[in-house]
GROMACS .gro file of C-alpha atoms in nm:
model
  258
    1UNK     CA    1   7.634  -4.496   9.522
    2UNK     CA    2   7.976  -4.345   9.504
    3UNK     CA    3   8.141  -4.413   9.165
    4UNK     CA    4   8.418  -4.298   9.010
    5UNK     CA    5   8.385  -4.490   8.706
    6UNK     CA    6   8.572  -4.312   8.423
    7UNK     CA    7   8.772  -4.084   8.598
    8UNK     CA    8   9.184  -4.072   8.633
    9UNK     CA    9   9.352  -4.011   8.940
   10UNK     CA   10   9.701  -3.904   9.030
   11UNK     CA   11   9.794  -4.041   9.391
   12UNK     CA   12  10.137  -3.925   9.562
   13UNK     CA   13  10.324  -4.017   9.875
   14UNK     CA   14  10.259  -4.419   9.862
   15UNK     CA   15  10.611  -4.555  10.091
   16UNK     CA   16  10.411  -4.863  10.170
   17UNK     CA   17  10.131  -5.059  10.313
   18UNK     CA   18  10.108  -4.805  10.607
   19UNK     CA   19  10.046  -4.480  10.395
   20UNK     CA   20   9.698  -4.321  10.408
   21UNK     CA   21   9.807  -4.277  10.054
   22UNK     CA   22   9.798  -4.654   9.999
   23UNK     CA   23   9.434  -4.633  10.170
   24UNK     CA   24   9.321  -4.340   9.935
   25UNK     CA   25   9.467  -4.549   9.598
   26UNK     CA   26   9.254  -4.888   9.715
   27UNK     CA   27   8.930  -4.686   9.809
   28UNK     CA   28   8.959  -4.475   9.435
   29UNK     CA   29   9.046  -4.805   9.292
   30UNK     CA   30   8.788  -4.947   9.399
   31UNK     CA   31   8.508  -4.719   9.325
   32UNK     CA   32   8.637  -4.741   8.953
   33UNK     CA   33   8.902  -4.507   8.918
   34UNK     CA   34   9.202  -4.558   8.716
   35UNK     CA   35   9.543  -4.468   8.886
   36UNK     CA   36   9.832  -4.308   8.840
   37UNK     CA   37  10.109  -4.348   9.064
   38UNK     CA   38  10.387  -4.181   9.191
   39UNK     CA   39  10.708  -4.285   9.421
   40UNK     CA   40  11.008  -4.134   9.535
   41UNK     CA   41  11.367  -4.186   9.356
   42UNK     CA   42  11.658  -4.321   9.532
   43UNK     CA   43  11.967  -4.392   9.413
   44UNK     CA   44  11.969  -4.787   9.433
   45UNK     CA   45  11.608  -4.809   9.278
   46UNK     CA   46  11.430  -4.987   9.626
   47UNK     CA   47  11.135  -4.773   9.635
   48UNK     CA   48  11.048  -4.798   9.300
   49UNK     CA   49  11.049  -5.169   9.346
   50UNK     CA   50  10.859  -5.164   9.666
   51UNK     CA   51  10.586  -4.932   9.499
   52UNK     CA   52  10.574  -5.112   9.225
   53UNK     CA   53  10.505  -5.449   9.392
   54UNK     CA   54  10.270  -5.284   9.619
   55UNK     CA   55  10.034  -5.131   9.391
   56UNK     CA   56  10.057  -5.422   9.096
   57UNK     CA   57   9.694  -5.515   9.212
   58UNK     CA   58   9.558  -5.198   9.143
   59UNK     CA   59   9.707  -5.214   8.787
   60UNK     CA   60   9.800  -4.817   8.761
   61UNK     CA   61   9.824  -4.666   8.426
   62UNK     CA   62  10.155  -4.495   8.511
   63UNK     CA   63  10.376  -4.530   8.762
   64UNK     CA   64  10.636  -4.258   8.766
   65UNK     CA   65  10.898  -4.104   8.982
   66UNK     CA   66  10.851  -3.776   9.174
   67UNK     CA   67  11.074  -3.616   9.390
   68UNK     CA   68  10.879  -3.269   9.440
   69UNK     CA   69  11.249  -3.049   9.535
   70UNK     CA   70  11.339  -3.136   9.155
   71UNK     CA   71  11.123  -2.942   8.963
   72UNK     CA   72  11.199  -3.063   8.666
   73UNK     CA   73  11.108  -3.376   8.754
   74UNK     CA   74  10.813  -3.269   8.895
   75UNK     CA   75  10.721  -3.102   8.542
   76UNK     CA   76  10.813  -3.437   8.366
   77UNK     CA   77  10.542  -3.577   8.576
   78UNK     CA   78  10.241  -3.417   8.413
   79UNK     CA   79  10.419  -3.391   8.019
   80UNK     CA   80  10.409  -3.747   8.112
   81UNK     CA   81  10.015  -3.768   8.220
   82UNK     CA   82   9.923  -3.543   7.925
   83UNK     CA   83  10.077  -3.734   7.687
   84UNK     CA   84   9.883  -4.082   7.819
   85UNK     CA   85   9.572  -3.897   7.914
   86UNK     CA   86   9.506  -3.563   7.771
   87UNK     CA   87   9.320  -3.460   8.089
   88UNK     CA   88   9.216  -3.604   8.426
   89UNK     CA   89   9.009  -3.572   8.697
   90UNK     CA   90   9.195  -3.626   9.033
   91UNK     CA   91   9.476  -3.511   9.226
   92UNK     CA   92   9.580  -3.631   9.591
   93UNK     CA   93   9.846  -3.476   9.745
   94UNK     CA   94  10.002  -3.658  10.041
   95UNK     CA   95  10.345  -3.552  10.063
   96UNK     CA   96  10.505  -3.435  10.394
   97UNK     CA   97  10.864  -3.393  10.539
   98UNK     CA   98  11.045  -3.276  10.820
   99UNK     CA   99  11.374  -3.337  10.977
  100UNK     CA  100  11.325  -3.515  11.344
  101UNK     CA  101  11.573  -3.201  11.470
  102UNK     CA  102  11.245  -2.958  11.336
  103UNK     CA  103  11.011  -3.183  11.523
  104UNK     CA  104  11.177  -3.196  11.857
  105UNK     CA  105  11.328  -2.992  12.147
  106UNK     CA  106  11.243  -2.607  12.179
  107UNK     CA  107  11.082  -2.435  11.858
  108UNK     CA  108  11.263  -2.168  11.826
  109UNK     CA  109  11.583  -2.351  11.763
  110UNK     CA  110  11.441  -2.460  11.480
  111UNK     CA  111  11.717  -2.407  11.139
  112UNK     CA  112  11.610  -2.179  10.865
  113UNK     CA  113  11.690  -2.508  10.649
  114UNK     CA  114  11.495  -2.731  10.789
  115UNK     CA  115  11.211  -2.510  10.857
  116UNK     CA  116  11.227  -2.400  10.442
  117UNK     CA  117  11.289  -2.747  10.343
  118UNK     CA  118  10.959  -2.859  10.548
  119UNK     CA  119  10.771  -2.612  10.384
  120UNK     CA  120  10.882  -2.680  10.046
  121UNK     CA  121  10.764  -3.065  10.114
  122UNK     CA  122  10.492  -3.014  10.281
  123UNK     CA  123  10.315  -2.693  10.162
  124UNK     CA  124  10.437  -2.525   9.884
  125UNK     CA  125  10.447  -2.880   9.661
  126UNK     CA  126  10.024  -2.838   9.658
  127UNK     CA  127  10.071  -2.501   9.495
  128UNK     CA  128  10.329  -2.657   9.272
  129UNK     CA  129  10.150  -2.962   9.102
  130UNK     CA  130   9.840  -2.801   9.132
  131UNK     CA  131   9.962  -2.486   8.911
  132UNK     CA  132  10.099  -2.808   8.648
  133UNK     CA  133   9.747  -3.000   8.694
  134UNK     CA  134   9.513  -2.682   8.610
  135UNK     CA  135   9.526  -2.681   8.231
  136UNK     CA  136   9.477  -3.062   8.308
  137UNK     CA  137   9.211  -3.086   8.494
  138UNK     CA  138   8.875  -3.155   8.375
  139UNK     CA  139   8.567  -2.969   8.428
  140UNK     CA  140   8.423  -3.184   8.807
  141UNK     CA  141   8.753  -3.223   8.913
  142UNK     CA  142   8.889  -3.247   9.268
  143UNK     CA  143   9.188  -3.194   9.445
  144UNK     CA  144   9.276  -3.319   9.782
  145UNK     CA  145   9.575  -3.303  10.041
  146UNK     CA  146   9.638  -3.432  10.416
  147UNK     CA  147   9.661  -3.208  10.703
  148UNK     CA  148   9.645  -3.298  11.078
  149UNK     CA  149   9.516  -3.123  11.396
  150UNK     CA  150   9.874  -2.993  11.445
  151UNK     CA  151   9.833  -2.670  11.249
  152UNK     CA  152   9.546  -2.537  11.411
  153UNK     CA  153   9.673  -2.683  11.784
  154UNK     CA  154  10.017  -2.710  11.920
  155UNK     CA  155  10.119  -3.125  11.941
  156UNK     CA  156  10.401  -3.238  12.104
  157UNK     CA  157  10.725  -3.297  11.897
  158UNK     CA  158  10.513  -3.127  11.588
  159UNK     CA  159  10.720  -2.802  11.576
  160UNK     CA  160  10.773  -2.690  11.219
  161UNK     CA  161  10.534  -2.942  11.073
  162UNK     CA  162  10.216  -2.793  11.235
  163UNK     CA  163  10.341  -2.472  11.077
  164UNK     CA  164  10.370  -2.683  10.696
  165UNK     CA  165   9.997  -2.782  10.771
  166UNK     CA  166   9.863  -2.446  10.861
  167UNK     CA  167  10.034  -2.327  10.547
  168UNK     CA  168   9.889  -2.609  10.327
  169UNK     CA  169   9.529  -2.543  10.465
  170UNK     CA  170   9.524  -2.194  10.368
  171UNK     CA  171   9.675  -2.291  10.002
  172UNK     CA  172   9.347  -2.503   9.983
  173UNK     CA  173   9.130  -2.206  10.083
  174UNK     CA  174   9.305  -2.020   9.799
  175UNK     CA  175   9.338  -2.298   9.533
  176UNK     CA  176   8.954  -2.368   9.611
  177UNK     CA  177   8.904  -1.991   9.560
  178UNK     CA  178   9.119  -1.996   9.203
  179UNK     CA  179   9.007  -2.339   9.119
  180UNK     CA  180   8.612  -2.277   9.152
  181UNK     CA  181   8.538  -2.112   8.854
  182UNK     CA  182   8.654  -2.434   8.622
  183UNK     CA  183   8.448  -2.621   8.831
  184UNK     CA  184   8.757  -2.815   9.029
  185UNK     CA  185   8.722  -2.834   9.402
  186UNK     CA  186   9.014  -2.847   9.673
  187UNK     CA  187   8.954  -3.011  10.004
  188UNK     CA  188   9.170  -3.118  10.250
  189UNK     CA  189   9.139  -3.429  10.482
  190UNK     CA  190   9.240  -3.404  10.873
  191UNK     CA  191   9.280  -3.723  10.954
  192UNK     CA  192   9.338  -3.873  11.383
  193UNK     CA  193   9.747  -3.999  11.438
  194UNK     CA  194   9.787  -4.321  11.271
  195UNK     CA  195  10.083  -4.549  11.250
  196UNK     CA  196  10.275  -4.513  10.940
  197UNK     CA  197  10.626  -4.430  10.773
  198UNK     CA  198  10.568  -4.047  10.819
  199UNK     CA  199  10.416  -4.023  11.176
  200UNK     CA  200  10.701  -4.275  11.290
  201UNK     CA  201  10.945  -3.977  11.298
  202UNK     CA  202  10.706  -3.762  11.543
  203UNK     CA  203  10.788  -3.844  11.923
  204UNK     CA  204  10.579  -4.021  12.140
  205UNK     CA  205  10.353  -4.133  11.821
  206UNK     CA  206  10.199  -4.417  12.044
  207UNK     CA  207  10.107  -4.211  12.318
  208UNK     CA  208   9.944  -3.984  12.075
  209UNK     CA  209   9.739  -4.278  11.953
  210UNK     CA  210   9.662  -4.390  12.300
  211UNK     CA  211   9.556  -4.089  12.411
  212UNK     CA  212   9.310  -4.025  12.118
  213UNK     CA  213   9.176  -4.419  12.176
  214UNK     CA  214   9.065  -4.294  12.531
  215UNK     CA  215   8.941  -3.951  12.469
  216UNK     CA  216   8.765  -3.936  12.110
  217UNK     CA  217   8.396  -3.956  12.147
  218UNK     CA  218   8.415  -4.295  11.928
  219UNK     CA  219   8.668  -4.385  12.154
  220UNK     CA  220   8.944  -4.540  11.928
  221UNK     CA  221   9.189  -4.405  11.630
  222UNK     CA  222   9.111  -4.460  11.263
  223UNK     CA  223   9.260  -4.672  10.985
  224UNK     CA  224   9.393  -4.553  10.633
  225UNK     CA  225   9.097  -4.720  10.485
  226UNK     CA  226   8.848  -4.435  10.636
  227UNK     CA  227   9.030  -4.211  10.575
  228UNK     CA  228   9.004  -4.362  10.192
  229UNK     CA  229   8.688  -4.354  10.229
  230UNK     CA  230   8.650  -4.013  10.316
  231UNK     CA  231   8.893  -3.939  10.017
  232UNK     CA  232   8.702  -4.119   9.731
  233UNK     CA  233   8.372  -3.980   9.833
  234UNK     CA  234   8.514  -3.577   9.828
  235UNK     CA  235   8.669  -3.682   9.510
  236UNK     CA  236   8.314  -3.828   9.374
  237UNK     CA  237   8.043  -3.596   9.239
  238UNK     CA  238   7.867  -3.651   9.553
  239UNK     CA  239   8.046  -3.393   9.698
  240UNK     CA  240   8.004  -3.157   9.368
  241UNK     CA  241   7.920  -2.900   9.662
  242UNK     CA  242   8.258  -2.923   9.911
  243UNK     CA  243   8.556  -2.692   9.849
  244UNK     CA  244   8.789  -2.524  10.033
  245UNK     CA  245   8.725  -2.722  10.327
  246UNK     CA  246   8.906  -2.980  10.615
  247UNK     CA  247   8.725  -3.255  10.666
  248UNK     CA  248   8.833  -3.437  11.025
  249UNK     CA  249   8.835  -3.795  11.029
  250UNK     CA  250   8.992  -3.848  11.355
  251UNK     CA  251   8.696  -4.020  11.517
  252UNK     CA  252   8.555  -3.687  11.674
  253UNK     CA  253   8.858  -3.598  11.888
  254UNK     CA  254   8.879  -3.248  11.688
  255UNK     CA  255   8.532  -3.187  11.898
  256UNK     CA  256   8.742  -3.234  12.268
  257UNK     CA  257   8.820  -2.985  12.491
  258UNK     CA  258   9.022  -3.253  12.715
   0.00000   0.00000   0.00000
């Protein structure tokens, strides 16, 4: 059985009930794990509170803000889960951004800005937290990150962001390759367009879930709790033998030609 009983995870990118973040944090919670939490700042304090209401039941360890452009911050982050843990075992990564005028309209309009900026979000924060997490990390542990069809396929009003996710796919082919030797894997989870805070910005988001629901071979979208699912177990030891890999959860539409 899949049991994470003794092990400490960090989980990024909760907004709210709609993340497959808040999936991963129930399904790791509830194979044992303890949790630590992150949320991003804002200047009147709401998402803190709306974090910190959503995740009371999971009763995290730490709760702490990261906002991944401040690096600083970022590095107060881990001083902060060394000091309450020493080590841990468990990093997910779900942290993704682009502007809606980098998502839209012709691609090669896109601004050096916002393509740099989506990058920075998107890709380059994996490399950044898990360069902090390595002297952290214990011996079996896992890292894992969200990616989407989009950067191995062009998708409508996806633009810069499929490039972010082919760049954060090869950074876990190369963390995997860095991180083997200690023993700590790096996966990736693909997972099929679901409704939430992040995909609301894409265009035509519903007729991207429609159009999955009538041509996946299961014939339907998933739900953040699969995807969870899929999380806990590559974070578990009974996946001691998975690194450097995407794993789709998309309910087989990956497979499709058309």
């Amino acid at each position: 059985m899949l049991d994470l009983t003794g092990k400490k995870a960090l989980v990024t990118g909760i907004a709210n009930n709609r993340s497959i973040a808040w999936g991963i944090a129930q399904q790791l919670h509830q194979a044992g794990a303890e949790l630590a939490i992150t949320y991003l700042p804002d200047d009147r304090g709401r998402q803190e509170k709306k974090v910190r209401s959503l995740v009371e039941p999971l009763q995290p360890t730490l709760i702490e803000p990261c906002n991944v452009q401040d690096e600083a911050q970022t590095r107060s982050l881990f001083e902060t889960l060394q000091e309450k843990w020493g080590n841990f075992d468990i990093l997910i990564h779900c942290l993704a951004f682009a502007g809606k005028d980098e998502l839209s309209g012709d691609f090669s309009h896109a601004s050096r800005e916002g393509y740099l900026r989506a990058l920075e979000i998107s890709s380059y924060s994996l490399v950044q937290m898990a360069g902090l997490a390595k002297p952290l990390l214990n011996e079996g542990g896992s890292l894992l990150t969200m990616t989407y069809l989009g950067g191995v396929r062009v998708v409508p009003n996806y633009n810069v962001m499929g490039i972010a996710k082919a760049a954060l796919e090869m950074n876990v082919r190369y963390l995997a390759a860095e991180f083997g030797p200690a023993q700590v894997r790096v996966n990736a989870v693909s997972a099929g367009p679901i409704r939430t805070l992040a995909s609301s910005a894409v265009g035509g988001i519903l007729d991207m879930i429609h159009h999955v629901e009538q041509t996946a071979p299961l014939r339907r979208t998933v739900t953040q709790t699969e995807v969870g699912n899929t999380a806990a177990f590559l974070c578990s030891d009974l996946a001691s033998g998975i690194t450097g890999q995407v794993v789709y959860v998309d309910a087989g539409y990956e497979i499709m030609g058309m």
